[in-house]
mmCIF file of C-alpha atoms in Angstrom:
data_model
loop_
_atom_site.group_PDB
_atom_site.id
_atom_site.type_symbol
_atom_site.label_atom_id
_atom_site.label_comp_id
_atom_site.label_asym_id
_atom_site.label_seq_id
_atom_site.Cartn_x
_atom_site.Cartn_y
_atom_site.Cartn_z
ATOM 1 C CA MET A 1 -77.050 -65.331 36.919
ATOM 2 C CA SER A 2 -77.734 -68.209 39.214
ATOM 3 C CA SER A 3 -80.965 -68.723 40.297
ATOM 4 C CA VAL A 4 -82.026 -70.190 43.682
ATOM 5 C CA GLU A 5 -82.284 -73.407 43.680
ATOM 6 C CA GLU A 6 -85.722 -74.552 45.320
ATOM 7 C CA PRO A 7 -85.761 -77.106 48.174
ATOM 8 C CA SER A 8 -86.793 -80.513 46.635
ATOM 9 C CA THR A 9 -89.432 -81.608 46.747
ATOM 10 C CA GLU A 10 -88.337 -84.957 48.852
ATOM 11 C CA ASN A 11 -86.555 -82.078 50.624
ATOM 12 C CA ARG A 12 -90.404 -80.750 51.417
ATOM 13 C CA ALA A 13 -93.077 -84.086 52.605
ATOM 14 C CA PRO A 14 -90.921 -84.961 55.737
ATOM 15 C CA ARG A 15 -90.393 -80.707 56.653
ATOM 16 C CA SER A 16 -94.501 -80.050 56.175
ATOM 17 C CA ARG A 17 -95.280 -83.395 57.818
ATOM 18 C CA ALA A 18 -93.211 -82.541 60.900
ATOM 19 C CA ARG A 19 -94.141 -79.329 61.190
ATOM 20 C CA ASN A 20 -97.498 -80.593 60.691
ATOM 21 C CA GLY A 21 -97.616 -83.106 63.149
ATOM 22 C CA GLU A 22 -96.687 -80.505 65.561
ATOM 23 C CA SER A 23 -99.456 -78.498 65.006
ATOM 24 C CA ARG A 24 -101.747 -81.689 65.070
ATOM 25 C CA ALA A 25 -99.868 -82.057 69.017
ATOM 26 C CA SER A 26 -100.328 -78.310 69.655
ATOM 27 C CA VAL A 27 -104.783 -78.908 69.355
ATOM 28 C CA VAL A 28 -104.286 -81.921 71.584
ATOM 29 C CA ALA A 29 -102.300 -80.565 74.067
ATOM 30 C CA ALA A 30 -104.843 -77.592 74.001
ATOM 31 C CA ALA A 31 -107.705 -79.497 74.003
ATOM 32 C CA LEU A 32 -106.352 -81.131 76.870
ATOM 33 C CA LYS A 33 -105.691 -78.232 79.232
ATOM 34 C CA SER A 34 -109.583 -76.876 77.803
ATOM 35 C CA PHE A 35 -111.626 -80.018 78.542
ATOM 36 C CA ALA A 36 -108.804 -80.097 81.832
ATOM 37 C CA ALA A 37 -110.697 -76.616 82.871
ATOM 38 C CA ARG A 38 -114.203 -76.717 81.411
ATOM 39 C CA GLY A 39 -115.028 -79.999 81.216
ATOM 40 C CA TYR A 40 -116.601 -81.668 77.942
ATOM 41 C CA PHE A 41 -119.689 -80.280 77.596
ATOM 42 C CA GLY A 42 -118.662 -77.482 78.895
ATOM 43 C CA ALA A 43 -115.255 -76.290 76.902
ATOM 44 C CA SER A 44 -116.039 -75.273 72.888
ATOM 45 C CA MET A 45 -113.997 -75.449 69.804
ATOM 46 C CA ARG A 46 -113.167 -71.824 70.221
ATOM 47 C CA ASP A 47 -112.068 -72.241 73.087
ATOM 48 C CA ILE A 48 -109.707 -75.216 72.343
ATOM 49 C CA ALA A 49 -108.978 -72.559 68.616
ATOM 50 C CA SER A 50 -107.823 -69.537 71.779
ATOM 51 C CA GLU A 51 -105.627 -71.783 74.293
ATOM 52 C CA ALA A 52 -104.202 -73.337 70.501
ATOM 53 C CA ASN A 53 -103.556 -69.322 69.340
ATOM 54 C CA ILE A 54 -104.877 -70.606 66.379
ATOM 55 C CA GLY A 55 -108.268 -70.647 64.086
ATOM 56 C CA LEU A 56 -111.261 -72.553 63.600
ATOM 57 C CA ALA A 57 -110.057 -73.334 60.517
ATOM 58 C CA GLY A 58 -107.069 -74.803 62.004
ATOM 59 C CA ILE A 59 -108.962 -76.606 64.457
ATOM 60 C CA TYR A 60 -111.086 -78.439 61.656
ATOM 61 C CA HIS A 61 -108.271 -79.623 60.345
ATOM 62 C CA HIS A 62 -107.155 -81.950 62.421
ATOM 63 C CA PHE A 63 -110.170 -83.122 63.772
ATOM 64 C CA GLY A 64 -113.517 -82.859 62.784
ATOM 65 C CA SER A 65 -115.343 -82.463 65.918
ATOM 66 C CA LYS A 66 -114.610 -81.579 69.528
ATOM 67 C CA GLN A 67 -115.436 -85.662 70.073
ATOM 68 C CA ASP A 68 -112.599 -86.150 68.089
ATOM 69 C CA LEU A 69 -110.657 -84.834 70.657
ATOM 70 C CA LEU A 70 -111.706 -85.700 73.187
ATOM 71 C CA GLN A 71 -111.336 -89.465 71.837
ATOM 72 C CA ALA A 72 -107.747 -88.672 70.909
ATOM 73 C CA VAL A 73 -106.789 -86.905 74.509
ATOM 74 C CA MET A 74 -108.301 -89.901 76.174
ATOM 75 C CA THR A 75 -106.419 -92.860 73.560
ATOM 76 C CA MET A 76 -103.450 -90.675 73.640
ATOM 77 C CA THR A 77 -103.110 -91.091 78.282
ATOM 78 C CA LEU A 78 -104.281 -94.657 78.499
ATOM 79 C CA GLN A 79 -101.348 -95.929 75.606
ATOM 80 C CA ASP A 80 -99.665 -93.913 77.810
ATOM 81 C CA VAL A 81 -99.889 -95.350 80.927
ATOM 82 C CA LEU A 82 -100.323 -98.427 79.531
ATOM 83 C CA ALA A 83 -96.832 -98.605 77.277
ATOM 84 C CA SER A 84 -95.414 -97.342 80.886
ATOM 85 C CA THR A 85 -96.941 -99.261 83.465
ATOM 86 C CA ARG A 86 -95.785 -102.532 80.613
ATOM 87 C CA ALA A 87 -92.144 -101.346 80.412
ATOM 88 C CA ARG A 88 -91.495 -101.568 83.978
ATOM 89 C CA VAL A 89 -93.293 -104.985 85.068
ATOM 90 C CA ALA A 90 -91.137 -105.914 81.857
ATOM 91 C CA ALA A 91 -87.726 -104.640 83.604
ATOM 92 C CA ALA A 92 -88.945 -106.635 86.702
ATOM 93 C CA PRO A 93 -87.640 -109.661 88.215
ATOM 94 C CA ALA A 94 -89.627 -112.488 85.981
ATOM 95 C CA ASP A 95 -90.038 -114.939 88.947
ATOM 96 C CA ASP A 96 -90.130 -112.568 91.694
ATOM 97 C CA PRO A 97 -93.951 -111.050 91.410
ATOM 98 C CA ALA A 98 -93.502 -108.784 95.132
ATOM 99 C CA ALA A 99 -91.183 -106.455 92.270
ATOM 100 C CA GLN A 100 -93.593 -106.865 89.767
ATOM 101 C CA LEU A 101 -96.586 -105.253 91.177
ATOM 102 C CA ASP A 102 -94.014 -103.171 92.899
ATOM 103 C CA ALA A 103 -93.035 -101.713 89.702
ATOM 104 C CA LEU A 104 -96.146 -101.697 88.605
ATOM 105 C CA VAL A 105 -97.684 -99.722 91.272
ATOM 106 C CA ARG A 106 -95.642 -97.286 91.084
ATOM 107 C CA ALA A 107 -95.617 -95.954 87.616
ATOM 108 C CA TRP A 108 -98.847 -96.427 88.035
ATOM 109 C CA VAL A 109 -98.827 -93.883 90.617
ATOM 110 C CA GLU A 110 -96.222 -91.514 89.912
ATOM 111 C CA PHE A 111 -97.387 -91.254 86.493
ATOM 112 C CA HIS A 112 -101.509 -89.740 87.773
ATOM 113 C CA THR A 113 -99.025 -86.737 89.721
ATOM 114 C CA VAL A 114 -97.005 -85.171 87.537
ATOM 115 C CA ARG A 115 -99.790 -85.776 84.072
ATOM 116 C CA GLN A 116 -102.654 -84.550 86.644
ATOM 117 C CA GLU A 117 -104.634 -83.265 83.575
ATOM 118 C CA GLU A 118 -104.442 -86.431 80.877
ATOM 119 C CA ALA A 119 -105.654 -88.385 84.234
ATOM 120 C CA ARG A 120 -108.306 -86.382 85.370
ATOM 121 C CA VAL A 121 -110.068 -85.899 81.909
ATOM 122 C CA GLY A 122 -109.454 -89.635 81.216
ATOM 123 C CA ALA A 123 -111.274 -90.356 84.473
ATOM 124 C CA SER A 124 -114.031 -87.708 84.866
ATOM 125 C CA GLU A 125 -114.751 -87.118 81.385
ATOM 126 C CA VAL A 126 -115.283 -90.466 80.169
ATOM 127 C CA HIS A 127 -118.950 -90.644 80.309
ATOM 128 C CA CYS A 128 -118.858 -88.026 77.213
ATOM 129 C CA LEU A 129 -117.137 -90.473 74.467
ATOM 130 C CA GLU A 130 -119.867 -92.088 71.406
ATOM 131 C CA GLY A 131 -119.262 -94.772 69.360
ATOM 132 C CA ALA A 132 -116.102 -96.287 68.319
ATOM 133 C CA GLY A 133 -114.081 -93.904 70.213
ATOM 134 C CA ARG A 134 -116.133 -94.911 73.626
ATOM 135 C CA ASP A 135 -114.591 -98.404 72.454
ATOM 136 C CA ARG A 136 -111.452 -98.125 71.779
ATOM 137 C CA VAL A 137 -111.236 -95.973 75.102
ATOM 138 C CA ILE A 138 -113.137 -99.002 76.947
ATOM 139 C CA ALA A 139 -110.934 -101.738 75.444
ATOM 140 C CA LEU A 140 -108.108 -99.426 76.707
ATOM 141 C CA ARG A 141 -109.318 -99.704 80.331
ATOM 142 C CA ASP A 142 -109.597 -102.736 80.505
ATOM 143 C CA GLU A 143 -105.762 -103.663 79.040
ATOM 144 C CA GLN A 144 -104.666 -101.630 82.157
ATOM 145 C CA GLU A 145 -106.997 -103.514 84.181
ATOM 146 C CA THR A 146 -105.706 -106.915 83.094
ATOM 147 C CA LEU A 147 -102.343 -106.098 83.615
ATOM 148 C CA PHE A 148 -102.826 -105.174 87.422
ATOM 149 C CA VAL A 149 -105.080 -108.492 87.521
ATOM 150 C CA ASP A 150 -102.720 -111.007 85.997
ATOM 151 C CA VAL A 151 -99.727 -109.468 87.985
ATOM 152 C CA VAL A 152 -102.055 -110.055 91.402
ATOM 153 C CA GLU A 153 -102.678 -113.483 90.064
ATOM 154 C CA ARG A 154 -100.080 -114.778 89.236
ATOM 155 C CA GLY A 155 -98.488 -114.209 92.112
ATOM 156 C CA VAL A 156 -100.971 -115.587 94.086
ATOM 157 C CA ARG A 157 -100.812 -118.737 91.960
ATOM 158 C CA LEU A 158 -97.273 -118.770 92.852
ATOM 159 C CA GLY A 159 -97.540 -117.902 96.556
ATOM 160 C CA ALA A 160 -95.791 -114.814 97.106
ATOM 161 C CA PHE A 161 -98.986 -113.520 97.872
ATOM 162 C CA THR A 162 -101.432 -115.036 100.473
ATOM 163 C CA THR A 163 -104.472 -112.624 99.327
ATOM 164 C CA PRO A 164 -108.124 -114.530 98.631
ATOM 165 C CA TYR A 165 -109.336 -111.461 96.782
ATOM 166 C CA PRO A 166 -106.371 -111.192 93.930
ATOM 167 C CA ARG A 167 -109.361 -108.772 91.181
ATOM 168 C CA GLU A 168 -110.767 -107.480 94.137
ATOM 169 C CA ALA A 169 -107.108 -105.743 94.743
ATOM 170 C CA ALA A 170 -106.172 -104.973 91.793
ATOM 171 C CA ARG A 171 -108.863 -102.730 90.728
ATOM 172 C CA ALA A 172 -108.327 -101.091 94.852
ATOM 173 C CA MET A 173 -105.024 -100.102 93.485
ATOM 174 C CA ILE A 174 -106.519 -98.513 90.458
ATOM 175 C CA ASN A 175 -108.567 -95.890 91.934
ATOM 176 C CA MET A 176 -106.017 -95.698 94.221
ATOM 177 C CA GLY A 177 -103.883 -94.676 91.462
ATOM 178 C CA ILE A 178 -106.656 -92.497 89.962
ATOM 179 C CA ALA A 179 -107.647 -90.577 92.340
ATOM 180 C CA VAL A 180 -104.503 -89.320 92.911
ATOM 181 C CA ALA A 181 -104.555 -86.542 90.278
ATOM 182 C CA THR A 182 -107.603 -84.981 92.478
ATOM 183 C CA TRP A 183 -105.558 -84.180 95.397
ATOM 184 C CA TYR A 184 -101.277 -84.527 94.592
ATOM 185 C CA ARG A 185 -99.479 -81.305 94.410
ATOM 186 C CA LEU A 186 -96.021 -80.840 92.823
ATOM 187 C CA ASP A 187 -95.279 -78.699 95.461
ATOM 188 C CA GLY A 188 -96.325 -80.516 98.351
ATOM 189 C CA ASP A 189 -93.961 -82.185 101.027
ATOM 190 C CA ILE A 190 -93.586 -85.464 99.370
ATOM 191 C CA SER A 191 -92.794 -86.228 96.121
ATOM 192 C CA PRO A 192 -93.901 -88.216 93.168
ATOM 193 C CA HIS A 193 -91.355 -91.310 93.446
ATOM 194 C CA GLY A 194 -91.778 -90.521 97.392
ATOM 195 C CA LEU A 195 -95.508 -91.300 96.860
ATOM 196 C CA ALA A 196 -94.825 -93.227 95.247
ATOM 197 C CA GLU A 197 -92.552 -95.946 97.352
ATOM 198 C CA ARG A 198 -95.301 -95.384 99.702
ATOM 199 C CA TYR A 199 -98.267 -96.776 97.483
ATOM 200 C CA ALA A 200 -96.419 -99.745 96.457
ATOM 201 C CA ARG A 201 -96.109 -100.639 99.967
ATOM 202 C CA MET A 202 -99.751 -100.457 100.568
ATOM 203 C CA SER A 203 -100.637 -102.085 97.588
ATOM 204 C CA LEU A 204 -97.955 -105.238 98.236
ATOM 205 C CA ASP A 205 -99.618 -105.342 102.107
ATOM 206 C CA MET A 206 -102.927 -105.051 100.550
ATOM 207 C CA VAL A 207 -102.203 -108.671 98.796
ATOM 208 C CA GLY A 208 -100.945 -110.186 101.384
ATOM 209 C CA ALA A 209 -97.325 -110.661 100.340
ATOM 210 C CA LEU A 210 -95.114 -112.149 101.951
ATOM 211 C CA ALA A 211 -92.595 -109.804 102.307
ATOM 212 C CA THR A 212 -92.394 -106.283 102.147
ATOM 213 C CA ARG A 213 -89.253 -104.798 99.595
ATOM 214 C CA ASP A 214 -86.789 -102.424 101.388
#
């Protein structure tokens, strides 16, 4: 009588890791929804477990505390938007600061139109962060600001932008994009692409770009 061959340990391990990763991602997604709906202090671990449709033990299998969950949500969000904006700048012509700024602002605004929950939590709950997690999040925010400042200051150095206030202009663009997440509606009268185009034009005007891009 033949026996059913058991999957090898090597085959089981990748599947187990994949399921574990999916479970962790579902917990992070549930935490995001709970924080967006109730705020960090208003959301409980039971709320998050209910949203994720798992028991509290399942939450604690992946995260030791609600603080760890907030840090995971905010770190993921900032890493994603930083990667997106950096990639768009890198893809623009290196000798065209206006094209780089256009690409940067479009990526920034589009992110805040389509990932509004992450953006709102990132803006409103940063004061709830503690310890090393707070330091990591602040460092990522600083990297994002540096990207904007570098693009604008480079444009000024090359004579493409005329603003005497490159740092202030960069910070204004960042805050304009962040604010989008508080009012923009996907079912409204303008698409994410269309809004991003408008904000890119406004940003080029803000820095005194010598030629407005089409």
